[in-house]
Short mmCIF file of C-alpha atoms in Angstrom, two decimals:
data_model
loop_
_atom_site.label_atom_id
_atom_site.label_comp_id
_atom_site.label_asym_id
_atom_site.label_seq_id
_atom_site.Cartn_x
_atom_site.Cartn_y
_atom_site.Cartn_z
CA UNK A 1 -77.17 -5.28 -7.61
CA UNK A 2 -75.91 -9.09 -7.16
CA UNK A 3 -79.70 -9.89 -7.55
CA UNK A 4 -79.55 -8.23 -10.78
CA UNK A 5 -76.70 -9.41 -13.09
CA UNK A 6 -78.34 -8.85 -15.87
CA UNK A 7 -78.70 -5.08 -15.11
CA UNK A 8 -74.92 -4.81 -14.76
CA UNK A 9 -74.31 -6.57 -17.83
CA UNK A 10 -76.61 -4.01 -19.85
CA UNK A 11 -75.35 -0.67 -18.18
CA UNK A 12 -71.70 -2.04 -18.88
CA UNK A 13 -72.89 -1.86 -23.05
CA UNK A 14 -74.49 1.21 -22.28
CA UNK A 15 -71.65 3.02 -20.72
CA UNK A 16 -69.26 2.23 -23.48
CA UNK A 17 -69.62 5.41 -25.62
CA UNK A 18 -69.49 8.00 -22.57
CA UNK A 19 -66.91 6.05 -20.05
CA UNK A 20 -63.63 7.40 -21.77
CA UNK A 21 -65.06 10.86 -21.31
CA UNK A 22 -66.13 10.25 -17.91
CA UNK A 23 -62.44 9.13 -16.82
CA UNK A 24 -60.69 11.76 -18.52
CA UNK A 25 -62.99 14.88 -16.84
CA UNK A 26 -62.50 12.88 -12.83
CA UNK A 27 -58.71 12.61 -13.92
CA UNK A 28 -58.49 16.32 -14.97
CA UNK A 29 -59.93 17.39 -11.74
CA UNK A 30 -58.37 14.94 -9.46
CA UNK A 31 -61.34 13.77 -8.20
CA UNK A 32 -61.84 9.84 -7.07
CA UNK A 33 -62.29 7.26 -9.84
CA UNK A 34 -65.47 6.25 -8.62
CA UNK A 35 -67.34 8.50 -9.68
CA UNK A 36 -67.14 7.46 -12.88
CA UNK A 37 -69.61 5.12 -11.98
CA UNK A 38 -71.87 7.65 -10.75
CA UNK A 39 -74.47 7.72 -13.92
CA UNK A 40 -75.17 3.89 -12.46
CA UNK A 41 -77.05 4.74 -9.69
CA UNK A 42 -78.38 8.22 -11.31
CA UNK A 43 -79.25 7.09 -14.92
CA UNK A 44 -78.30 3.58 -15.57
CA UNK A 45 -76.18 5.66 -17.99
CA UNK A 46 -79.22 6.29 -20.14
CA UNK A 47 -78.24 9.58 -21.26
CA UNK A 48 -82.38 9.99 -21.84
CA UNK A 49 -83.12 9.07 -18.41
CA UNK A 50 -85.87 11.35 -16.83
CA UNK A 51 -86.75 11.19 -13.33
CA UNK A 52 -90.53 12.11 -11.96
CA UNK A 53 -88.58 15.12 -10.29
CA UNK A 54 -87.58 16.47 -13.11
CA UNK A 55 -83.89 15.80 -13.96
CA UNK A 56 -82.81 14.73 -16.61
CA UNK A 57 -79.43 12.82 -18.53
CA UNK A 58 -76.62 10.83 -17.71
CA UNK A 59 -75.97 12.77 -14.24
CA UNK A 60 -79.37 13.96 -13.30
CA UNK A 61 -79.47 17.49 -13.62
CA UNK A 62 -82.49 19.35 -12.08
CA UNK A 63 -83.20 22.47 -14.52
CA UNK A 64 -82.25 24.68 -11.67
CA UNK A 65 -78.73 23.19 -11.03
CA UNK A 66 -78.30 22.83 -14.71
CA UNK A 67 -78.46 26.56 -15.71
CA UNK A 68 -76.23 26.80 -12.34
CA UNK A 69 -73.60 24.98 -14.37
CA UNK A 70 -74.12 26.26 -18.04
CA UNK A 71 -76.26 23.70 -19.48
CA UNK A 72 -78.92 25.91 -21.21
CA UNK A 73 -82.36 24.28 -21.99
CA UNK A 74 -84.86 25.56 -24.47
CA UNK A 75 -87.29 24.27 -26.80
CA UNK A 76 -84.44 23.01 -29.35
CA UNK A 77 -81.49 21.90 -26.87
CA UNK A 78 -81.45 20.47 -23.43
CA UNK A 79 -77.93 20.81 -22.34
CA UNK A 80 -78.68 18.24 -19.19
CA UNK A 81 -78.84 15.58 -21.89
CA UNK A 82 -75.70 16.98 -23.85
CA UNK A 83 -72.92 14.17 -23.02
CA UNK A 84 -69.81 16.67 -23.32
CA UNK A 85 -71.40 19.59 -21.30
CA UNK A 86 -73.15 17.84 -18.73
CA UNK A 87 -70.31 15.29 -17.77
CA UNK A 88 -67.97 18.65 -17.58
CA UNK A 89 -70.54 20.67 -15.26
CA UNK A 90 -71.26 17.08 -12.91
CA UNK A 91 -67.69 16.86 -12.69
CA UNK A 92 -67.14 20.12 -11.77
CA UNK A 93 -70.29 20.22 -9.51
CA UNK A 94 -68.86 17.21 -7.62
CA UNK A 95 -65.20 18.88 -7.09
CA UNK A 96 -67.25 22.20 -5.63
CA UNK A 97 -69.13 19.94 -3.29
CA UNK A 98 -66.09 18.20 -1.96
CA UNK A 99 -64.14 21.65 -1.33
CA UNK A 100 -67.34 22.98 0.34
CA UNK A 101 -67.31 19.75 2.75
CA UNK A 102 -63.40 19.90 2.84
CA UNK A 103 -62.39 17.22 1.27
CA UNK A 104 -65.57 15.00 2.82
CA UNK A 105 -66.79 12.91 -0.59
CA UNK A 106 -69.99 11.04 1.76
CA UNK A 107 -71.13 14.75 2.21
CA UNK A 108 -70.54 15.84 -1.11
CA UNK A 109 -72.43 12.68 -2.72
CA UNK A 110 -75.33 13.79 -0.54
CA UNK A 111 -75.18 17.32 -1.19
CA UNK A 112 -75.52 16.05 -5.46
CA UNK A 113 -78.68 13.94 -4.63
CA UNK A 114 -79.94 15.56 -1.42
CA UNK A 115 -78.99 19.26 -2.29
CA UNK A 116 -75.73 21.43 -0.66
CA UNK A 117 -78.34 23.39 1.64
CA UNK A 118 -80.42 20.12 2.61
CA UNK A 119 -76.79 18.75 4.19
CA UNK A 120 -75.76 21.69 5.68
CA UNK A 121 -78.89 22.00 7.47
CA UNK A 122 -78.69 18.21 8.95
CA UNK A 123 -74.89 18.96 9.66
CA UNK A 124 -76.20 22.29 11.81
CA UNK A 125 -78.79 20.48 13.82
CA UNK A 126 -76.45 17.43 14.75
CA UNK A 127 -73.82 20.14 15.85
CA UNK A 128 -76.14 21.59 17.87
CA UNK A 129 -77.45 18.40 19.71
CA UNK A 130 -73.80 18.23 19.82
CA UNK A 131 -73.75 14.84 17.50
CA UNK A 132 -71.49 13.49 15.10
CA UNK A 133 -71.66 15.77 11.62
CA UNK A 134 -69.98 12.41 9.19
CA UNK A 135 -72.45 11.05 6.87
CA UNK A 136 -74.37 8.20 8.53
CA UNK A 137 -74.78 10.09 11.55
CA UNK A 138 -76.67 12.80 9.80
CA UNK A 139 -80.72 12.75 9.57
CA UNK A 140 -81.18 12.24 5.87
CA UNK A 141 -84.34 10.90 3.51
CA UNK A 142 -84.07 7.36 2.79
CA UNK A 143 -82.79 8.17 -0.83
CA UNK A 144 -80.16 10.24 0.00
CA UNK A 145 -79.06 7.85 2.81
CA UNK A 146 -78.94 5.07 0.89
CA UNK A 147 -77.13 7.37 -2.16
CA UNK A 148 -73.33 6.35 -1.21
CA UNK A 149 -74.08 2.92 -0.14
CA UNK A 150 -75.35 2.35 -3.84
CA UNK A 151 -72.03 4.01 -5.39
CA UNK A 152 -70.03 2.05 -3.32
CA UNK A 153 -71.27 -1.11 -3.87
CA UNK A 154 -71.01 -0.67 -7.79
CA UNK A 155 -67.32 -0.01 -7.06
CA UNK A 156 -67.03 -2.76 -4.85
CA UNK A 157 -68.75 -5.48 -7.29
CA UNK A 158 -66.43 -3.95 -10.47
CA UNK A 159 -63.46 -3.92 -8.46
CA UNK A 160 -63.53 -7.64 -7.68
CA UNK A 161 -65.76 -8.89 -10.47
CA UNK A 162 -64.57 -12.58 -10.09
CA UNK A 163 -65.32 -12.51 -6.27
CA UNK A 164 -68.75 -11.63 -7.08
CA UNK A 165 -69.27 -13.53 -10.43
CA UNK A 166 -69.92 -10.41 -12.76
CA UNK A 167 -68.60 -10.70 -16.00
CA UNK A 168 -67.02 -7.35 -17.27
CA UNK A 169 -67.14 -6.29 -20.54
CA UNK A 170 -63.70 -4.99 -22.01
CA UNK A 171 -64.76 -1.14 -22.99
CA UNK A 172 -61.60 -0.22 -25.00
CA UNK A 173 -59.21 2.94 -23.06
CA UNK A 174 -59.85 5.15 -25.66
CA UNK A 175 -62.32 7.84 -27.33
CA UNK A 176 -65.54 6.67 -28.90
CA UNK A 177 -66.13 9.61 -30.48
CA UNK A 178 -64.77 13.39 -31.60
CA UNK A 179 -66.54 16.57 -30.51
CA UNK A 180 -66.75 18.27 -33.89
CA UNK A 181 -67.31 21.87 -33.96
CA UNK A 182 -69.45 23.72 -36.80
CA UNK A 183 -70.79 27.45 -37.30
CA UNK A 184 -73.96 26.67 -38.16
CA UNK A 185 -77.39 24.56 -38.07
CA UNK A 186 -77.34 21.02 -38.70
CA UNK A 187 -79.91 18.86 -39.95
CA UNK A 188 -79.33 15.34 -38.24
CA UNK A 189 -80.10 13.46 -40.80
CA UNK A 190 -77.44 14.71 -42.88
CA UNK A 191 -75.23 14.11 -40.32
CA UNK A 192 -75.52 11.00 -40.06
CA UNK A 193 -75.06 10.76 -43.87
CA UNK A 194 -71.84 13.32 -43.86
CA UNK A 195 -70.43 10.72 -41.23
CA UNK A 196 -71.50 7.09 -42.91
CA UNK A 197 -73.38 6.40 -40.06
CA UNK A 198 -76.40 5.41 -38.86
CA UNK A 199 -79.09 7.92 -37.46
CA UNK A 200 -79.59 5.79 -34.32
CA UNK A 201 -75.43 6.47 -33.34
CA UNK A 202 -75.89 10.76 -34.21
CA UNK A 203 -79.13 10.33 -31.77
CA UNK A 204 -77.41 8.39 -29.20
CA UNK A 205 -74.22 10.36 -28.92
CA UNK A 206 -76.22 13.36 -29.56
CA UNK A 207 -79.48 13.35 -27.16
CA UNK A 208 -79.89 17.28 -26.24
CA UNK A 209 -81.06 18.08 -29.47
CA UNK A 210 -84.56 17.88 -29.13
CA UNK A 211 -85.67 18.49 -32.62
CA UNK A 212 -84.14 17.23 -35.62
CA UNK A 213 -81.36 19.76 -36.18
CA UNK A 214 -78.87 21.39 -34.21
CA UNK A 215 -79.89 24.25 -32.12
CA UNK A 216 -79.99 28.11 -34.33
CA UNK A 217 -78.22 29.60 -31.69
CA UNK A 218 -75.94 26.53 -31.01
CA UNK A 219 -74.45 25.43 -29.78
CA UNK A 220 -73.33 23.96 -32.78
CA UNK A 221 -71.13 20.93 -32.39
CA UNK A 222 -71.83 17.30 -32.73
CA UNK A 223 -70.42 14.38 -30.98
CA UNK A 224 -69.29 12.23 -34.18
CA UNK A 225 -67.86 8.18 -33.80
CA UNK A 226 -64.26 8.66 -33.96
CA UNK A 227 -63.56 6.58 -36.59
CA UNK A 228 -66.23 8.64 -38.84
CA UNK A 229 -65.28 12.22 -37.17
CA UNK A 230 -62.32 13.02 -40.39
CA UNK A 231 -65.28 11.77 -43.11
CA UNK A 232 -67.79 13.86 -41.36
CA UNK A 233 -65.28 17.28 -40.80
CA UNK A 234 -64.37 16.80 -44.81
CA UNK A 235 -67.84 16.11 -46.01
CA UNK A 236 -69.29 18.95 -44.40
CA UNK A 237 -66.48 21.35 -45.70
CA UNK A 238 -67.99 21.22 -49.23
CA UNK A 239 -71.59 21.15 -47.93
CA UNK A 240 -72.89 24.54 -48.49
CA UNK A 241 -74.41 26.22 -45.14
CA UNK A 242 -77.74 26.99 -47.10
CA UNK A 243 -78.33 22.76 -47.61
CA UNK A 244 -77.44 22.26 -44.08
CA UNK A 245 -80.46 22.48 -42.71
CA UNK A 246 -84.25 22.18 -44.55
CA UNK A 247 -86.43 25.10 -44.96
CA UNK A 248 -89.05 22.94 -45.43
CA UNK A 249 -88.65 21.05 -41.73
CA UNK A 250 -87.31 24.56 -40.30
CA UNK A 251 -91.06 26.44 -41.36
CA UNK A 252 -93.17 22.46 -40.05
CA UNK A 253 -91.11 23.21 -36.57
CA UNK A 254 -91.29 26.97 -36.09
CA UNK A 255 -95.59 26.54 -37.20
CA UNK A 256 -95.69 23.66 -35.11
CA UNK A 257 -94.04 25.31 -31.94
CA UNK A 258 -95.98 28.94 -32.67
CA UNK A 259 -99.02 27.32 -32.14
CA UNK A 260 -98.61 24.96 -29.91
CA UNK A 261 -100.46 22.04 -31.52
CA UNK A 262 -100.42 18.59 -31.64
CA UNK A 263 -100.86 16.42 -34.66
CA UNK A 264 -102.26 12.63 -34.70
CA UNK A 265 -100.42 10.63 -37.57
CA UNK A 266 -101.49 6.93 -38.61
CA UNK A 267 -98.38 4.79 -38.48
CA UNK A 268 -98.36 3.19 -42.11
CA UNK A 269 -96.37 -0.27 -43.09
CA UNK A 270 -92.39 0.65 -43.10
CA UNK A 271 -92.61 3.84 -41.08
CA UNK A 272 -90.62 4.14 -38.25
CA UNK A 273 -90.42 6.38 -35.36
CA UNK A 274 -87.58 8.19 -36.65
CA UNK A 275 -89.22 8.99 -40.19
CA UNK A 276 -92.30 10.21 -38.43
CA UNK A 277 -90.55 12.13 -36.22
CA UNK A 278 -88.11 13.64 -39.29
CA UNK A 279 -91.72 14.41 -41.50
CA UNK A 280 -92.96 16.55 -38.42
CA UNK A 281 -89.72 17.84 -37.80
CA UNK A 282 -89.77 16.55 -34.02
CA UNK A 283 -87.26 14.56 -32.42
CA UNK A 284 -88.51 10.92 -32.21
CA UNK A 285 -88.83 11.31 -27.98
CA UNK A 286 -91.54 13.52 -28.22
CA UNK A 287 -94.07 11.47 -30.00
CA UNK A 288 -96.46 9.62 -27.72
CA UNK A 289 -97.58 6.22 -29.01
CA UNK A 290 -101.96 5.63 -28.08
CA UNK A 291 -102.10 3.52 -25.13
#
């Protein structure tokens, strides 16, 4: 990490709409503060990130261990991506872990990379070689073993960023945003409108939708910039339910995911990849620039 300033610098920015969160869910469960700095080491708080083993978000969520924990995935809404729900299931994940290895956070760490099973398997065979059962005693894959080490040396270099010459940026104790609740469908683009804000902040506090509306069957909140959240919640009182969402972009989606087709577009002068993505009624992460 000291060989990579620059990296620390840019997860710093990055983590400054999700930390508050973050701190709040480890406080309510009275779980170490260091965990907080978890989504370093698993996402480099991308909330996008997507690993070649297939998890996905902020805190890595395999689909497996994701529908464990609530977060439902489908072709409209990926709930491992969903800020609010996933840093409430990791959170509670991580407190289940810790009980299950009483109290032993090295175990529980590896149990969230490694898997609970995995560990208790190592812990069994040193037992019966009759050898230590703590964490760097245990045979573990090189990932896994070098899992902790990584989370504590974030923690370390944070904690004494004038020993080791880090600059830290000053992320603000309070909420970035408001989770705003709705009853129905949402088209994105509107909400960025309804809030006065840009559709680049609705996507990035917002990356589970996968299309460009809320889910149909929910669920149907957005995460809104707090200082826009009382603009959006009045603006989208007198917005009638049926201009909420386009029929238009509703039928393009439901054709284009009935038949399972792709489409090849020719990027014209001023298009971007949002617009594209809004015409084909696709989030913008699903089209796949020619190589």
């Amino acid at each position: 990490f000291l060989n990579h300033p620059d990296y620390l610098i840019r997860v710093q920015k990055r983590a400054e709409p999700y930390l508050h969160l973050i701190l709040e869910e480890i406080e309510s469960k009275n779980i170490p503060g260091e965990l907080a700095l978890l989504p370093v080491v698993e996402s480099a708080f991308r909330p996008d990130a997507y690993s070649p083993a297939d998890a996905s978000g902020l805190w890595q969520f395999i689909p497996s261990t994701g529908r464990l924990f609530g977060l439902e995935q489908n072709n409209w809404y990926d709930g491992r991506r969903d800020i609010y729900a996933s840093t409430q299931a990791a959170t509670s994940y991580l407190k289940e872990l810790s009980e299950t290895f009483e109290g032993d956070w090295f175990l529980a760490l590896a149990s969230y990379n490694y898997g609970k099973g995995n560990v208790q398997k190592s812990i069994d065979k040193n037992l019966a070689n009759d050898l230590p059962t703590d964490y760097w005693s245990l045979s573990l894959p090189n990932e896994t073993f070098t899992y902790v080490p990584k989370l504590m040396a974030v923690a370390k270099i944070f904690a004494n960023p004038d020993q080791y010459n880090i600059p830290l940026q000053d992320i603000p104790n309070e909420p970035y945003f408001e989770v705003v609740n709705m009853d129905s469908q949402l088209d994105l683009k509107k909400a960025a409108e309804l809030a006065n804000t840009s559709m680049e902040e609705i996507l990035k506090l917002n990356p589970a939708f996968k299309k460009w509306c809320t889910a149909p069957n929910g669920p149907h909140r957005l995460l809104i910039p707090v200082d826009q959240a009382e603009t959006f919640r009045e603006n989208l009182a007198h917005l009638p339910k049926e201009l909420r969402v386009s029929k238009r972009n509703l039928a393009v989606a439901q054709t284009s995911y009935r038949s399972g087709r792709s489409i090849k577009h020719r990027i014209r002068r001023g298009e971007s990849l949002t617009s594209i993505a809004n015409r084909y009624a696709v989030s913008y992460t699903h089209l796949t620039l020619p190589t």
